[in-house]
GROMACS .gro file of N, CA, C and O in nm:
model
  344
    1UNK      N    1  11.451  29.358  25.207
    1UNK     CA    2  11.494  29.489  25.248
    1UNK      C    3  11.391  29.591  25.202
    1UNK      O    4  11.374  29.613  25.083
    2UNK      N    5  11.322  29.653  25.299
    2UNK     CA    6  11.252  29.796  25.256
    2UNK      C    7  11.349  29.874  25.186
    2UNK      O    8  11.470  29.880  25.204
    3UNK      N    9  11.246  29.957  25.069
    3UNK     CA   10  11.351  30.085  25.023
    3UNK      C   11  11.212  30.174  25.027
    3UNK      O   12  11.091  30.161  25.046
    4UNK      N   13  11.321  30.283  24.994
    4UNK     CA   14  11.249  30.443  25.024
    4UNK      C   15  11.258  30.478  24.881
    4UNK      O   16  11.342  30.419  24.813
    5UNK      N   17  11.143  30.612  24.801
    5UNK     CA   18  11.156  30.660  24.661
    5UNK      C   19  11.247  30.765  24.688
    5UNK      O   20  11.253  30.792  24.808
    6UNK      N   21  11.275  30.791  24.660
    6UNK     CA   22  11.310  30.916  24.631
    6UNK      C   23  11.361  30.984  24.433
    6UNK      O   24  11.354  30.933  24.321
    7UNK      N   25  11.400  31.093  24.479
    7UNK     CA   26  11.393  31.177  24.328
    7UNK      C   27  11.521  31.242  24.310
    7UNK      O   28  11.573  31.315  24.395
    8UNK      N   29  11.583  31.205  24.171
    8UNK     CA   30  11.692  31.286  24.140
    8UNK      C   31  11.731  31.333  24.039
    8UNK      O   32  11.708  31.288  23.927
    9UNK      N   33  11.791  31.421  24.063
    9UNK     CA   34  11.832  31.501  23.854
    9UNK      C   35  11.964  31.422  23.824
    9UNK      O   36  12.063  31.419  23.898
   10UNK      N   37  11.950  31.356  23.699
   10UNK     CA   38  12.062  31.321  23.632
   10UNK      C   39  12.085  31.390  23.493
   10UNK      O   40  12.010  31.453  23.417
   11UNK      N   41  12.230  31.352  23.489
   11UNK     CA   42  12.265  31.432  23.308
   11UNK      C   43  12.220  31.295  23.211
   11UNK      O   44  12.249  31.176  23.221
   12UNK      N   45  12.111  31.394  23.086
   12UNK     CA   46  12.107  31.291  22.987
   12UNK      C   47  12.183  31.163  22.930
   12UNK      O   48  12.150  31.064  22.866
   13UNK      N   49  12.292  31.208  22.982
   13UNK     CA   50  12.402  31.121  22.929
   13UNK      C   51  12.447  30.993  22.991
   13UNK      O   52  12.454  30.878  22.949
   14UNK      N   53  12.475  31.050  23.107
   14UNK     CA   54  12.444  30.891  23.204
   14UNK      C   55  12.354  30.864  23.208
   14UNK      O   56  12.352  30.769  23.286
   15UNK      N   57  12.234  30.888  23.165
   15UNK     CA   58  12.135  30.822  23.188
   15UNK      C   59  12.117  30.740  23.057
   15UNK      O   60  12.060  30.633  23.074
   16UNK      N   61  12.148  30.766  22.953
   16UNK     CA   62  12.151  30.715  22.859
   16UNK      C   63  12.264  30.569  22.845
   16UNK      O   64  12.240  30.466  22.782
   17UNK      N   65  12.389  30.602  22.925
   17UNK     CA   66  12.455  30.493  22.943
   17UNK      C   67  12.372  30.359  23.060
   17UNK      O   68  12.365  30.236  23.056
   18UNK      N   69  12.334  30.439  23.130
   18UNK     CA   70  12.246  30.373  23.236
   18UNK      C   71  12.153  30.268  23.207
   18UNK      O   72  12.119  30.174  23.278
   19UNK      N   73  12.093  30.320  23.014
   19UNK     CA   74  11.998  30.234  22.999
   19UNK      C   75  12.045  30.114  22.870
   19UNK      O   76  11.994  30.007  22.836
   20UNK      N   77  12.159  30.185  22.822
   20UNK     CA   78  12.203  30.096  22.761
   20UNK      C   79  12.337  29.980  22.834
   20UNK      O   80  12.382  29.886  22.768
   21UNK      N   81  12.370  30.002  22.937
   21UNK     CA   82  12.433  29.924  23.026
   21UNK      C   83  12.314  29.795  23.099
   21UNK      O   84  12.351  29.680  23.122
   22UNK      N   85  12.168  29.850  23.128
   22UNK     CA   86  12.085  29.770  23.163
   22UNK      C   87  12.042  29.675  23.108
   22UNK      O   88  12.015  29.565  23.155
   23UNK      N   89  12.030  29.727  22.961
   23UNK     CA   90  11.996  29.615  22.851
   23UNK      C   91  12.120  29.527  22.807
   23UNK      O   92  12.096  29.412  22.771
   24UNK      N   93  12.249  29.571  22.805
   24UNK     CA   94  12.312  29.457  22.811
   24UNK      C   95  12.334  29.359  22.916
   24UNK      O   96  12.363  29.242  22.889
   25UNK      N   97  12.319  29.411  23.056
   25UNK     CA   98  12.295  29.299  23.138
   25UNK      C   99  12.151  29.263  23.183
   25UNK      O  100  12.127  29.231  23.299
   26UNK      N  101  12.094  29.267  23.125
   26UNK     CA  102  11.933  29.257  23.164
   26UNK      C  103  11.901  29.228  23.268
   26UNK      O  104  11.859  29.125  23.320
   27UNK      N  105  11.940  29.412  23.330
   27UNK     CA  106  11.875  29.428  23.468
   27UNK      C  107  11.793  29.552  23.436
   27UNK      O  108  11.804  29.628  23.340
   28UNK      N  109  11.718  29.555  23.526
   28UNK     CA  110  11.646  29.731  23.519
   28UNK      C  111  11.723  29.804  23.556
   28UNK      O  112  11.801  29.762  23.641
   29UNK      N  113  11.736  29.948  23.510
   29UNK     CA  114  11.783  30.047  23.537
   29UNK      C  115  11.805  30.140  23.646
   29UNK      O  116  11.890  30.222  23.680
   30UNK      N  117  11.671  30.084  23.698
   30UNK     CA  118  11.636  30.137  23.872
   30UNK      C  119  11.764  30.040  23.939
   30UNK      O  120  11.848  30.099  24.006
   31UNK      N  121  11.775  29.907  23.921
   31UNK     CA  122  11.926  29.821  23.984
   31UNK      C  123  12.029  29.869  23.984
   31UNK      O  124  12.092  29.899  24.086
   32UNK      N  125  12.068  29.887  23.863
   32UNK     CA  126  12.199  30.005  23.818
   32UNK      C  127  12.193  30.133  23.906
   32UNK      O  128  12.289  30.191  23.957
   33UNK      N  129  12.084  30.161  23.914
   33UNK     CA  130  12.107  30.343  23.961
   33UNK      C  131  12.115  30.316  24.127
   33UNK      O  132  12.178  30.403  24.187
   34UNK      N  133  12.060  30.208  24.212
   34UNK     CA  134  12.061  30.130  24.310
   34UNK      C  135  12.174  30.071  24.399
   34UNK      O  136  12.194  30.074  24.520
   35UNK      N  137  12.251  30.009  24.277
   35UNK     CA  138  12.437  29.972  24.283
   35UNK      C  139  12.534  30.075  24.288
   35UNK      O  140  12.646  30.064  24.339
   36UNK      N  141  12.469  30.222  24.207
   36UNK     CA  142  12.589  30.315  24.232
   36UNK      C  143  12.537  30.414  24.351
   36UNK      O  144  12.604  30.513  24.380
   37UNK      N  145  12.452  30.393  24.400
   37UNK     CA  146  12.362  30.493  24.525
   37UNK      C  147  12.469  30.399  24.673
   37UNK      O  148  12.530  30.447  24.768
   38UNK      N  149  12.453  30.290  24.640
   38UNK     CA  150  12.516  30.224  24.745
   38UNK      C  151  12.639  30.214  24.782
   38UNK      O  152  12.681  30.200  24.897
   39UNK      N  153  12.753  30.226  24.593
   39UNK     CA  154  12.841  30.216  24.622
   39UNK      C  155  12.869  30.350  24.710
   39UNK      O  156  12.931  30.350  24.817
   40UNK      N  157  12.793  30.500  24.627
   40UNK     CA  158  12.834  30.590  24.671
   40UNK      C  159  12.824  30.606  24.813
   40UNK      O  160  12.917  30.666  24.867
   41UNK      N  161  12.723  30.562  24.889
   41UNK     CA  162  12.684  30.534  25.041
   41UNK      C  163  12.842  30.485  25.114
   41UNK      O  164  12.901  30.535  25.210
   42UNK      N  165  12.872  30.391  25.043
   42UNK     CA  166  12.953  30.286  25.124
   42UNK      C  167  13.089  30.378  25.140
   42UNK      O  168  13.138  30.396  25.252
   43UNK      N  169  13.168  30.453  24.980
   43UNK     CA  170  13.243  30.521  24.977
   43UNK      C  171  13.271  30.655  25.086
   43UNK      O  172  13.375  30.701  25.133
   44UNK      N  173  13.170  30.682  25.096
   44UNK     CA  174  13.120  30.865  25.194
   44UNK      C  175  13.111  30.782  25.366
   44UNK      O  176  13.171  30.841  25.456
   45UNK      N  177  13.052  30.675  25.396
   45UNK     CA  178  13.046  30.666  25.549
   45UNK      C  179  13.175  30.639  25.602
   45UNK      O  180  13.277  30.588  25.555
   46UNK      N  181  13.143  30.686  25.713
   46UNK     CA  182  13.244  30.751  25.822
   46UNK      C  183  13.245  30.603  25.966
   46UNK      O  184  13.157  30.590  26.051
   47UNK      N  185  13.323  30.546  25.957
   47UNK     CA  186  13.335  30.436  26.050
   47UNK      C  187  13.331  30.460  26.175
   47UNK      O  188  13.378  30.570  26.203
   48UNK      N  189  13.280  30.381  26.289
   48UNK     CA  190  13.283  30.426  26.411
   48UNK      C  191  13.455  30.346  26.446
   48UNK      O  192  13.524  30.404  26.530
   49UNK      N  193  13.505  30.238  26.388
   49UNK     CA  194  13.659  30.222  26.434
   49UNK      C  195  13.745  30.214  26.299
   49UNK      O  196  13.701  30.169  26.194
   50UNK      N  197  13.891  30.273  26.320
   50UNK     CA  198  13.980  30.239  26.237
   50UNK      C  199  13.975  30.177  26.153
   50UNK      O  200  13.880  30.111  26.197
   51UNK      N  201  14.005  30.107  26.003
   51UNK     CA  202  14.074  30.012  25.992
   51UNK      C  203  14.161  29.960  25.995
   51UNK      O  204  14.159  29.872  25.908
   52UNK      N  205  14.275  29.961  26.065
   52UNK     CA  206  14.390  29.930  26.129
   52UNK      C  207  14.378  29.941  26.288
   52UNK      O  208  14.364  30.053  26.337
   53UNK      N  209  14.382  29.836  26.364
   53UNK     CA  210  14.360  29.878  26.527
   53UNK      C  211  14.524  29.839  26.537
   53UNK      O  212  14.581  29.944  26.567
   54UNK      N  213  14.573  29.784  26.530
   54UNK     CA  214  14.714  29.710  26.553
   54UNK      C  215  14.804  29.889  26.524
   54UNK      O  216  14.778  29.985  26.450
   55UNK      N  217  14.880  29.869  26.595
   55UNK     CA  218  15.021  29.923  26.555
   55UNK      C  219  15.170  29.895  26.562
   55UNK      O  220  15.191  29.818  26.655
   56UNK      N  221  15.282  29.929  26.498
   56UNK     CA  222  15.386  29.831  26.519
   56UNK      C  223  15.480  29.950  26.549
   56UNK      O  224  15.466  30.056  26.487
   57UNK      N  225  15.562  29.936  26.630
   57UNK     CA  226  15.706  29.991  26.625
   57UNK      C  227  15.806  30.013  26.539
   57UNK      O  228  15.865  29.907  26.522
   58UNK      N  229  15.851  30.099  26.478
   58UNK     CA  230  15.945  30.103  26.330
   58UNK      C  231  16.029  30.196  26.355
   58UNK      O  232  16.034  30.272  26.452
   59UNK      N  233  16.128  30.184  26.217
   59UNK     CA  234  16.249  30.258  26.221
   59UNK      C  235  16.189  30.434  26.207
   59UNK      O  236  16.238  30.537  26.253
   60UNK      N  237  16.039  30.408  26.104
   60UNK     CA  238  16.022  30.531  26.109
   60UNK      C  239  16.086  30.550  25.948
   60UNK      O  240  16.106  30.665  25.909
   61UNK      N  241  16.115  30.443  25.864
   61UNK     CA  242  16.112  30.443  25.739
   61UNK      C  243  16.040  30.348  25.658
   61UNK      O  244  15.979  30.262  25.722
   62UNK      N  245  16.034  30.343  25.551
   62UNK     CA  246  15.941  30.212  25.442
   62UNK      C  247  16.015  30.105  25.463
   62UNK      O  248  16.125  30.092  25.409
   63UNK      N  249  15.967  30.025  25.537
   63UNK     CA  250  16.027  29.872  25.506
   63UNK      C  251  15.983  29.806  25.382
   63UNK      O  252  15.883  29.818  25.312
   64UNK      N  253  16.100  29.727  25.376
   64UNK     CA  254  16.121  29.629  25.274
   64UNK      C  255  15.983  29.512  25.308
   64UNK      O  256  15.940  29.506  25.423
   65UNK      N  257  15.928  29.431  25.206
   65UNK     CA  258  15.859  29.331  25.246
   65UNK      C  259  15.895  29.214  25.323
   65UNK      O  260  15.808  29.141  25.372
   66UNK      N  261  15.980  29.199  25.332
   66UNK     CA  262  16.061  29.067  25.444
   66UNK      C  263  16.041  29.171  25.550
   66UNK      O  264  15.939  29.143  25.612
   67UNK      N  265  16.097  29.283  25.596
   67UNK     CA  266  16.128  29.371  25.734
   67UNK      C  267  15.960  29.360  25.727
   67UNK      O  268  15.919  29.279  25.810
   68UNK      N  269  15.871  29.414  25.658
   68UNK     CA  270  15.699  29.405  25.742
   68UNK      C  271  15.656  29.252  25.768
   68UNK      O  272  15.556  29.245  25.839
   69UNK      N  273  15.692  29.168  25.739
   69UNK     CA  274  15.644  29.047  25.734
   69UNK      C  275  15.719  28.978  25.871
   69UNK      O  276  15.669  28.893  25.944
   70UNK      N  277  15.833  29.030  25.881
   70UNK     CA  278  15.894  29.003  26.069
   70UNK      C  279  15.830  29.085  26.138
   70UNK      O  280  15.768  29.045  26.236
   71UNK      N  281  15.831  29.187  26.111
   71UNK     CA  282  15.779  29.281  26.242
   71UNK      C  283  15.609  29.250  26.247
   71UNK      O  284  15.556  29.280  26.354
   72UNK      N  285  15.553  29.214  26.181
   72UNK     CA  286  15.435  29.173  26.200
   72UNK      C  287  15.401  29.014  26.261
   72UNK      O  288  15.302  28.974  26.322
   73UNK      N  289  15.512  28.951  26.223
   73UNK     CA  290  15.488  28.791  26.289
   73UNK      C  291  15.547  28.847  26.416
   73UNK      O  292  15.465  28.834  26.507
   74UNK      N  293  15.671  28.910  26.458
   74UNK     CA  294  15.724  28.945  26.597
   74UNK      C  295  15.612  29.007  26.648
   74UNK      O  296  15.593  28.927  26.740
   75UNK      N  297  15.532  29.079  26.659
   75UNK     CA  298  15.428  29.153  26.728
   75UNK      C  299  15.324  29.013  26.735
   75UNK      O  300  15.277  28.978  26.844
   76UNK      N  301  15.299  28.956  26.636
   76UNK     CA  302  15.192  28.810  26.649
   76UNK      C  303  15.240  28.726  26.757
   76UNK      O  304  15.172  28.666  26.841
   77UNK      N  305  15.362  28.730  26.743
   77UNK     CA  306  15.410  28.608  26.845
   77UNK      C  307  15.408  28.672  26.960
   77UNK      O  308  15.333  28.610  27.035
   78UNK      N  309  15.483  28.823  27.045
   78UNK     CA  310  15.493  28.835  27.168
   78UNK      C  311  15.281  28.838  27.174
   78UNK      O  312  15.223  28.819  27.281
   79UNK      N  313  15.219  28.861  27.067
   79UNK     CA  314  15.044  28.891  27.160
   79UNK      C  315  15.029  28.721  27.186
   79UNK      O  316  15.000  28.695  27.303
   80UNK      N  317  15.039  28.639  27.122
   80UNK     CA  318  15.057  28.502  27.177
   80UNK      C  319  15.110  28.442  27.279
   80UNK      O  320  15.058  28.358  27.352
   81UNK      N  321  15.221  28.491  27.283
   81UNK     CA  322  15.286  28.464  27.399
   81UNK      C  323  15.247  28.552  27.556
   81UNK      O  324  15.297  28.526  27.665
   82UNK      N  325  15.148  28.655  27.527
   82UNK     CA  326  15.136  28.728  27.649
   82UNK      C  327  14.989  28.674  27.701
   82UNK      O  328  14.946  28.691  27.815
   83UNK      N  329  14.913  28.596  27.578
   83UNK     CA  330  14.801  28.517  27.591
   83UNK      C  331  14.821  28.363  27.630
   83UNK      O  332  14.710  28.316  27.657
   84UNK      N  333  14.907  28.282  27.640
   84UNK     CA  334  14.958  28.182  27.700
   84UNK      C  335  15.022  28.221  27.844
   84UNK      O  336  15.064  28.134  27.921
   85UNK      N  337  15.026  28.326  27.867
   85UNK     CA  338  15.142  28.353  27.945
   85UNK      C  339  15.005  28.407  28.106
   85UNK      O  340  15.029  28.389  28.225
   86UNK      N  341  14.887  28.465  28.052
   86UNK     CA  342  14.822  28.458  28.157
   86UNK      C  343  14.700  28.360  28.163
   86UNK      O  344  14.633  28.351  28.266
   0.00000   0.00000   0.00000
C-alpha cells in the first residue's frame, strides 16, 4: 500500500502515551499514530448503502427476542418461497 506524509499537531501528552504504548508493543510509533488515523477514517466515512437493506413489518413496538427472531425467519421464508416460486 502507498502512503502519503503528511503533518500534524499533537498534545504532548498523547504523544507521550503514544510512545510509551509503542515500546510496550514493539511497534513504531508512526504504526500507532497510523491505526488511530484509520480508525478515525473508518469512524467519519459516509457509506454509499445502508447498513440494514431489509425491512420488516411491526407492531410499531420493541419486540421481545423470540417476536424478532419469527418475524425475521417469516420474512426469510416468504423471500424463499417467492424465489422457488419463480
Amino acid at each position: 500500500m502507498s502512503m502519503k506524509r503528511t503533518n500534524v499537531y499533537a498534545d504532548p501528552e498523547d504523544l507521550a502515551i503514544i510512545k510509551e504504548a509503542a515500546k510496550r508493543r514493539g511497534i513504531s510509533e508512526a504504526e500507532i499514530i497510523r491505526q488511530g488515523i484509520h480508525l478515525a477514517a473508518m469512524a467519519n466515512r459516509v457509506w454509499d448503502e445502508p447498513l440494514f437493506s431489509r425491512t420488516f413489518e411491526g407492531s410499531g413496538r420493541t419486540l421481545s427476542n423470540p417476536e424478532v427472531r419469527d418475524t425475521v425467519a417469516d420474512a426469510v421464508r416468504r423471500e424463499t418461497d417467492a424465489g422457488t416460486a419463480a
